Tab-separated table of C-alpha atoms and ligand atoms in Angstrom:
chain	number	residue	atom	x	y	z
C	1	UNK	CA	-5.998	-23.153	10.206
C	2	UNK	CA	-8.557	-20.449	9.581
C	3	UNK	CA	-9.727	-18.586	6.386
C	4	UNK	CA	-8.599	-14.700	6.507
C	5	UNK	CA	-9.516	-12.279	4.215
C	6	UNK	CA	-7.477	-9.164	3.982
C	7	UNK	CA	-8.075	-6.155	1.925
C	8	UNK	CA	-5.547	-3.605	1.251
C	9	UNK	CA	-2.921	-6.329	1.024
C	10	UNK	CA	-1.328	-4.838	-1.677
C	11	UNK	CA	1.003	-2.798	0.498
C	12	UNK	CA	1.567	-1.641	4.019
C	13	UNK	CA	-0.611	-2.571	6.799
C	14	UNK	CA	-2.706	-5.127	4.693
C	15	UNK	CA	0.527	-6.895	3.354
C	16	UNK	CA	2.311	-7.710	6.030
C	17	UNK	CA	-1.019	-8.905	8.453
C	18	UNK	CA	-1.445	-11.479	5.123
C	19	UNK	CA	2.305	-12.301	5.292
C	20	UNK	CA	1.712	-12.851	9.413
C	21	UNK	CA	-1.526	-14.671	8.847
C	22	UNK	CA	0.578	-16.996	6.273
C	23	UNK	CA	3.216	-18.036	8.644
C	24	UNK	CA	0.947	-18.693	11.262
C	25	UNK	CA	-0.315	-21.265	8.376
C	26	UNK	CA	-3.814	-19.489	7.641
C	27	UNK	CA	-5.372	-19.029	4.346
C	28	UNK	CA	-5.375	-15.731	2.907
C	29	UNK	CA	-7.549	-14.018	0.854
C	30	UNK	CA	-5.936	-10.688	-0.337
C	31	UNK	CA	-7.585	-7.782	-1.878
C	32	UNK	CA	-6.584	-4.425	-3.466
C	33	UNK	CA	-6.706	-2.830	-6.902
C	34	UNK	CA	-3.041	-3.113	-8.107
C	35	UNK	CA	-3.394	-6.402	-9.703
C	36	UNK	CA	0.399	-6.833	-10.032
C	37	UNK	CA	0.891	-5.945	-6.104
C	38	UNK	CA	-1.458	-8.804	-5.430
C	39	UNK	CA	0.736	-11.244	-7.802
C	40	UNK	CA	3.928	-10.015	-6.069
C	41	UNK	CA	2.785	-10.720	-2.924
C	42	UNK	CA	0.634	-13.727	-3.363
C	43	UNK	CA	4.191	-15.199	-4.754
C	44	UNK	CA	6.112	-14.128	-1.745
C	45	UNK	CA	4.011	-15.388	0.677
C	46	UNK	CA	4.007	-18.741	-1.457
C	47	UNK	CA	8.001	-18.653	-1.635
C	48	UNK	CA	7.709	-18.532	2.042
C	49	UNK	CA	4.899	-20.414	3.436
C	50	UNK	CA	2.797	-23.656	2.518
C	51	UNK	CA	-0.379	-21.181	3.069
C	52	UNK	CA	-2.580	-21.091	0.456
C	53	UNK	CA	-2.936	-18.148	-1.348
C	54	UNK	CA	-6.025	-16.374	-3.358
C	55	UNK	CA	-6.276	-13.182	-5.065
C	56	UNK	CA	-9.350	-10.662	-5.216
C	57	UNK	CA	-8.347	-7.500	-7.305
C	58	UNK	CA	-11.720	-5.074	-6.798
C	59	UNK	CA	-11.956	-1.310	-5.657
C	60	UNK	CA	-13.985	-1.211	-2.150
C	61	UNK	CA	-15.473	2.112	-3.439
C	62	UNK	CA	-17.699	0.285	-6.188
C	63	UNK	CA	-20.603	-1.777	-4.298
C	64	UNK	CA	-21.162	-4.524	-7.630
C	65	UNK	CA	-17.224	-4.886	-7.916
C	66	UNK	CA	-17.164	-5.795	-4.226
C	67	UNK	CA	-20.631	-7.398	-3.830
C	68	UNK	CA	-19.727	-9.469	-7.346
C	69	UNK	CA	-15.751	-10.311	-6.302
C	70	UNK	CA	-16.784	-12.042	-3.068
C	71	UNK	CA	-19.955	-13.726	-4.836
C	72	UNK	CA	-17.575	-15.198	-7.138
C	73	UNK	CA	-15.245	-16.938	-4.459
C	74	UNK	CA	-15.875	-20.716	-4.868
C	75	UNK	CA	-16.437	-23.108	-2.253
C	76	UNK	CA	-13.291	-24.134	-1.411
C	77	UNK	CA	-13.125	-20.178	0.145
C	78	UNK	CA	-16.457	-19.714	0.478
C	79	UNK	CA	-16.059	-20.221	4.512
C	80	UNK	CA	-14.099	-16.750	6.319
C	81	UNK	CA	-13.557	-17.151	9.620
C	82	UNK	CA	-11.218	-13.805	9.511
C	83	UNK	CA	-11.487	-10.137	7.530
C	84	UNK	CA	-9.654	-7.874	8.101
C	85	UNK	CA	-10.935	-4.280	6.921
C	86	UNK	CA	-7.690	-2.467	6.530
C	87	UNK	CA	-8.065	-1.376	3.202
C	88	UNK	CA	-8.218	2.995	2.988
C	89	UNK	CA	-6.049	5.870	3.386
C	90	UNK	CA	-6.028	10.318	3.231
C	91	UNK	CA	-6.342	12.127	0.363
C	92	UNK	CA	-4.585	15.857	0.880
C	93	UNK	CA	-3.785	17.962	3.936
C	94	UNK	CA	-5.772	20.819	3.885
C	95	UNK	CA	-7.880	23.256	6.228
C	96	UNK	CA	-11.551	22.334	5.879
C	97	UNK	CA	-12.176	25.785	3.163
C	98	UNK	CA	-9.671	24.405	1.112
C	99	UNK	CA	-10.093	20.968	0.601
C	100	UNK	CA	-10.996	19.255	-2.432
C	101	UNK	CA	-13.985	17.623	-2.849
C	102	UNK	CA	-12.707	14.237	-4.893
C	103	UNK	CA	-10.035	13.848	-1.887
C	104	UNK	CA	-13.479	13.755	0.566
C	105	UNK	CA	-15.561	11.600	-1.974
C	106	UNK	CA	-12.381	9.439	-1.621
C	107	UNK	CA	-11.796	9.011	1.604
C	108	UNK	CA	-15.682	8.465	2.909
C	109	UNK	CA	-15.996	5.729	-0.289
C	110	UNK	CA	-13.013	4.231	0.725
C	111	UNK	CA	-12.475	4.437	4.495
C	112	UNK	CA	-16.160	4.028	5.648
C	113	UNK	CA	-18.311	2.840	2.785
C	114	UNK	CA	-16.186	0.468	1.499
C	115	UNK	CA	-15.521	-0.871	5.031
C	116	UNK	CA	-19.598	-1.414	4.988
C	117	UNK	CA	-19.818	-2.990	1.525
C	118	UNK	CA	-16.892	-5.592	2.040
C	119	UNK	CA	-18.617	-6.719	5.512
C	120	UNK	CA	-21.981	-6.385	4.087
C	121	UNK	CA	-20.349	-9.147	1.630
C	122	UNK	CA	-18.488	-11.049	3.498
C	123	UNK	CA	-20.281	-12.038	7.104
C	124	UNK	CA	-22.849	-14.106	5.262
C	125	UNK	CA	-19.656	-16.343	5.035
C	126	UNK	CA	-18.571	-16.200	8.459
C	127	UNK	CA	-21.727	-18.397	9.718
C	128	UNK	CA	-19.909	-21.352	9.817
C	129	UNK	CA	-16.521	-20.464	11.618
C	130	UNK	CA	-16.159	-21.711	14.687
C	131	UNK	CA	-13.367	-18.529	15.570
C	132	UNK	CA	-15.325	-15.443	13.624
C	133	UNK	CA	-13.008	-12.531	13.934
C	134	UNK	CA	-13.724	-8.813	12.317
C	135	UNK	CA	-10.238	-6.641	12.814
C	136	UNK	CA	-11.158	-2.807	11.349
C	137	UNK	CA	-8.438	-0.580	10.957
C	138	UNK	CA	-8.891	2.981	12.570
C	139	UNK	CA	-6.112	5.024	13.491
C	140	UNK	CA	-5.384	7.527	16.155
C	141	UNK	CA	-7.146	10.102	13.555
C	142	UNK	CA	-9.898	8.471	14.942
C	143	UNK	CA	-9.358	9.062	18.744
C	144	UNK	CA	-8.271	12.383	18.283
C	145	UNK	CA	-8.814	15.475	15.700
C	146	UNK	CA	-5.542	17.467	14.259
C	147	UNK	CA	-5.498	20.572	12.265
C	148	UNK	CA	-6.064	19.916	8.980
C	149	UNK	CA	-6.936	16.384	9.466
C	150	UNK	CA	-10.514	16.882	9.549
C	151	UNK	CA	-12.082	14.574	6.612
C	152	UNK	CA	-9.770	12.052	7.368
C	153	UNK	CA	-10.856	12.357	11.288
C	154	UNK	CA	-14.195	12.120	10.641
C	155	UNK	CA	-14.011	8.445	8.619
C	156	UNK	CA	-11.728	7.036	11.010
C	157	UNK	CA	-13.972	8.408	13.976
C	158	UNK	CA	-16.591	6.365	12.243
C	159	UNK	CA	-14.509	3.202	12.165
C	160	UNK	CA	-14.933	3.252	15.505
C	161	UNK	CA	-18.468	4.050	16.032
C	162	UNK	CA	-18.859	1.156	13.313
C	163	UNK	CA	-16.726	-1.017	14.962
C	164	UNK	CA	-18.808	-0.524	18.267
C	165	UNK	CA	-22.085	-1.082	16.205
C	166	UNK	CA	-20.409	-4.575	14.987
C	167	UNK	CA	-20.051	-5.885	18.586
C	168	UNK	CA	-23.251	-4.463	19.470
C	169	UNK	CA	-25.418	-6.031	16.268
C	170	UNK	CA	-23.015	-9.562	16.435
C	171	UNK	CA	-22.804	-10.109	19.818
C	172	UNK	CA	-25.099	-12.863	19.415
C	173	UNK	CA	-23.332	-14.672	16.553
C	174	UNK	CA	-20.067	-14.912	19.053
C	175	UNK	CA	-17.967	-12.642	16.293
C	176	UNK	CA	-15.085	-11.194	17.801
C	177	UNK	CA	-14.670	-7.230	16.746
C	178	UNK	CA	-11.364	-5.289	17.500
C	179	UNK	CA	-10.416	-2.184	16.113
C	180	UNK	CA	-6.820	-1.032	15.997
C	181	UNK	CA	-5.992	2.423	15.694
C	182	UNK	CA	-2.238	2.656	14.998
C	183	UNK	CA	-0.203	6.343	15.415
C	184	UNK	CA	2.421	7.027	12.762
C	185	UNK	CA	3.430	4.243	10.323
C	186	UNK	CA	5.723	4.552	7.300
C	187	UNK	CA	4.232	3.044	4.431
C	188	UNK	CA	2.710	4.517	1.099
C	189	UNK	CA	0.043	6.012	3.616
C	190	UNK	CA	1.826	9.517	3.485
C	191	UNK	CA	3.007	8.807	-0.424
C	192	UNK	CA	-0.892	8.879	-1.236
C	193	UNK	CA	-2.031	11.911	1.273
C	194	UNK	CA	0.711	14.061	-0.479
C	195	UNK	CA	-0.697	12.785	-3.887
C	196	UNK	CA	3.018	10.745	-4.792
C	197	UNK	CA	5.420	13.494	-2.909
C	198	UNK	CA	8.214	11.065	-1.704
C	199	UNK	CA	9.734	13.995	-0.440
C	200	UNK	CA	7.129	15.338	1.829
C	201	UNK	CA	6.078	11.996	2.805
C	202	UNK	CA	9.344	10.999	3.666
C	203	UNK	CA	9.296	14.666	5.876
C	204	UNK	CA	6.474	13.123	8.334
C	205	UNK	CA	9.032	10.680	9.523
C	206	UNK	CA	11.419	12.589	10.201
C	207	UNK	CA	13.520	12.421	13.353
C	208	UNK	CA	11.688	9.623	14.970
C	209	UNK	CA	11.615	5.858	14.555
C	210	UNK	CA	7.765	5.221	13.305
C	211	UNK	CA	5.726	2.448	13.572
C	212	UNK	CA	6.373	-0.002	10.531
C	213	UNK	CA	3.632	-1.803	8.875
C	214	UNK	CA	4.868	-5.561	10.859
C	215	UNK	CA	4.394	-4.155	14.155
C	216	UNK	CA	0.998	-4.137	12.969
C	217	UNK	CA	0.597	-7.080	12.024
C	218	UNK	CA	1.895	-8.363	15.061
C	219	UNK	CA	-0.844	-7.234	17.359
C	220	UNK	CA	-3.111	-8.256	15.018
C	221	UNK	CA	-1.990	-11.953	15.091
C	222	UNK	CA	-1.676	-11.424	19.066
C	223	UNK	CA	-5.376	-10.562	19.378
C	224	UNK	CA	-6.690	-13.362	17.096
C	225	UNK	CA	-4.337	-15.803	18.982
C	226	UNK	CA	-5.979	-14.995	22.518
C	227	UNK	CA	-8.752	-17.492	23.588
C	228	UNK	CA	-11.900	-17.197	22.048
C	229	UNK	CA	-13.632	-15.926	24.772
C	230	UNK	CA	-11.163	-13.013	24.895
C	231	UNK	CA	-12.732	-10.001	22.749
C	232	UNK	CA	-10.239	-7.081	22.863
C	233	UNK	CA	-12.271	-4.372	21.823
C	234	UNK	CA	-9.115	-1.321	20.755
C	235	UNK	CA	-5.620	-1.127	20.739
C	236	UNK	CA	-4.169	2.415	20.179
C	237	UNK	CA	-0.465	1.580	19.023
C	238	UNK	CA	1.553	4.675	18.596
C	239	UNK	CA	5.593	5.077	18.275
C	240	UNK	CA	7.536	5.639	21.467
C	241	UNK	CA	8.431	9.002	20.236
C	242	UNK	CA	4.607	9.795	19.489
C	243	UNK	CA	2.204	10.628	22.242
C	244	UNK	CA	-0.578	12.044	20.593
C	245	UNK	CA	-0.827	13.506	16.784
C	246	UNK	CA	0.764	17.066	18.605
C	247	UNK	CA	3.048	15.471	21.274
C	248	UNK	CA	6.038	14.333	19.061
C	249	UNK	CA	9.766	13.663	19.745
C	250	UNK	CA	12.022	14.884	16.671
C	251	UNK	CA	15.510	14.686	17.310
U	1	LIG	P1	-0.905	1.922	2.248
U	1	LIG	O1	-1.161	3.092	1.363
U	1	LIG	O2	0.434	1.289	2.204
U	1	LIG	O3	-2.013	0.795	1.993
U	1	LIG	C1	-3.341	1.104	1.688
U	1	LIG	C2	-4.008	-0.119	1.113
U	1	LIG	O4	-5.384	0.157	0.879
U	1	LIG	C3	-3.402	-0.535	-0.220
U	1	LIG	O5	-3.267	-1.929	-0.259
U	1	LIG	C4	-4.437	-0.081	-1.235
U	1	LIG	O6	-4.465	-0.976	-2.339
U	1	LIG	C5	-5.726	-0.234	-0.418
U	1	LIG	N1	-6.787	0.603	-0.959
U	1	LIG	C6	-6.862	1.956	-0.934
U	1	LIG	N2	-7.957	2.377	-1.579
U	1	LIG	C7	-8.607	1.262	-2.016
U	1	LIG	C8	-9.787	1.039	-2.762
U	1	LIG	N3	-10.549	2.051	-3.178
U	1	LIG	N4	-10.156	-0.227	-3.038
U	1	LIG	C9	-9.399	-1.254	-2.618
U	1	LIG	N5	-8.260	-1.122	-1.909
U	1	LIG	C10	-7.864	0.129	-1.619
U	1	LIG	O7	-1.200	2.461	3.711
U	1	LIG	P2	-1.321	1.720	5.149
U	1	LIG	O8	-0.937	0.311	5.063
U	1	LIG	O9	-0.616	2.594	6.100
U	1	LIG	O10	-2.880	1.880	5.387
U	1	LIG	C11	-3.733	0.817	5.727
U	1	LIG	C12	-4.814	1.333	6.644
U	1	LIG	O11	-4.219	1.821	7.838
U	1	LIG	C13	-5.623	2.498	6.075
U	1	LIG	O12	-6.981	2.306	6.433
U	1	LIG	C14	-5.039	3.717	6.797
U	1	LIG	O13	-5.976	4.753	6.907
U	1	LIG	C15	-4.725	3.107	8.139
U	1	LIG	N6	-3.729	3.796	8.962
U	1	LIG	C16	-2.478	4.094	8.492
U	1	LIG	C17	-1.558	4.702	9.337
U	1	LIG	C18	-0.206	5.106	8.887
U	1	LIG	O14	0.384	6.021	9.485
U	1	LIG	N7	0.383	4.458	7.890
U	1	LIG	C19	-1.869	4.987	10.747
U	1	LIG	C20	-3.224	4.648	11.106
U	1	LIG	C21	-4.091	4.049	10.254
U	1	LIG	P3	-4.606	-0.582	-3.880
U	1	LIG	O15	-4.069	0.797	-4.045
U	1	LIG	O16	-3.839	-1.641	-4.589
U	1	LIG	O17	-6.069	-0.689	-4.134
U	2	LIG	C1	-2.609	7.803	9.984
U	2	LIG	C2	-1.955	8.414	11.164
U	2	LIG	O1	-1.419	10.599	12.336
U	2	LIG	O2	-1.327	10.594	9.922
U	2	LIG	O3	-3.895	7.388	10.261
U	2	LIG	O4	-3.430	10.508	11.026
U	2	LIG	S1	-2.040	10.109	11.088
């Protein structure tokens, strides 16, 4: 049984790797803002699991939220063997004249800052695992640029320079680093690029069968559950339909 800590658990991605990580009998730590997200799921995952359950509700962007949340865990949780940094998203869709500059300040605090200040936090309390584990969540954003991507490119591009930096700086301390860069996923991702459009978010999807957020989870639970001497370092997961952000198949 190890200690996981998941943030952006309150939907998507984040959810289902803490409702994975529960029926694979782990603890789980789950993070996000939307304190009645975390409820719902904590009491899912406790409806269908014995795994024990605790809540964090902080926003990654603030360094004293996260720095203080994490301080406050108490012993019982105190030891992580898992985190998962999963939590982040795009803000718009626009060509680099036009974008706004609250969607950038959003997506750098979120997607690479707050990456920083949660590990910052939490691998002081990874020294005693015996199976330390760091999963960061890029995306194929991050492998390859796409018109009007660019902002969102760049953080994810620097998920996996970080990611690279992690195995570089930890390879002493034995901590396994992976990044996963999934393609494209149907979850509230789109909802929150288009600013709540269910229309146009639903739009990105269509004609092809997307990745959904449990075929995440899935390889994430298959690369923790390969021996410990095993570090994968990427997986690029993309739908069949999807070979790269311009090669698509829309029937
Ligand atoms: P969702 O929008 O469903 O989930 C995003 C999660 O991040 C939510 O739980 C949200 O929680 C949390 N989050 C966002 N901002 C903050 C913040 N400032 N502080 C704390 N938590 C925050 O999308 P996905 O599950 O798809 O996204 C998860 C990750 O996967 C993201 O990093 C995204 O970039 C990446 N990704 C997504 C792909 C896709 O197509 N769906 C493909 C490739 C990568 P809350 O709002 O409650 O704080
Ligand atoms: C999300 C996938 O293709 O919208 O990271 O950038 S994509």
């Amino acid at each position: 049984m190890l200690t996981t800590f998941i943030t952006g658990a309150t939907s998507g991605f984040g959810e289902a790797i803490a409702k994975k990580f529960a029926s694979e009998n782990h603890r789980v730590i789950i993070c996000g803002r939307r304190k009645e997200n975390l409820e719902r799921v904590k009491s899912e995952i406790e409806l269908d699991t014995k795994a024990e359950v605790l809540t964090l509700c902080f926003d990654v962007q603030k360094k004293n939220e996260v720095r203080d949340a994490i301080a406050s865990l108490n012993d019982e949780w105190k030891n992580i063997d898992v985190l998962v940094n999963n939590a982040g998203g795009a803000h718009g869709f626009s060509s680099i004249e036009d974008g706004e500059l609250n969607d950038w300040d959003e997506m750098i605090d979120t997607n690479v800052k707050g990456l920083l200040y949660v590990t910052k936090s939490v691998l002081p309390l990874m020294k005693q695992s015996e199976n330390p584990y760091i999963f960061n969540i890029g995306s194929t954003a991050g492998k390859y640029v796409y018109e009007k991507g660019n902002i969102y490119c760049a953080t994810k591009f620097a998920v996996d320079a970080l990611t690279q930096a992690m195995r570089i700086d930890l390879l002493k301390k034995k901590i396994r680093v992976t990044v996963i860069h999934p393609g494209m996923a149907e979850t509230e991702f789109s909802l929150v690029r288009f600013n709540g459009d269910a229309e146009r978010a639903k739009n990105v999807y269509k004609g092809l069968e997307p990745l959904n957020a449990n075929d995440i989870a899935d390889v994430v639970a298959y690369c923790l559950n390969t021996p410990k001497h095993v570090n994968i370092n990427e997986m690029v997961i993309t739908p069949t339909s999807q070979a790269s952000p311009y090669y698509i198949d829309r029937k």
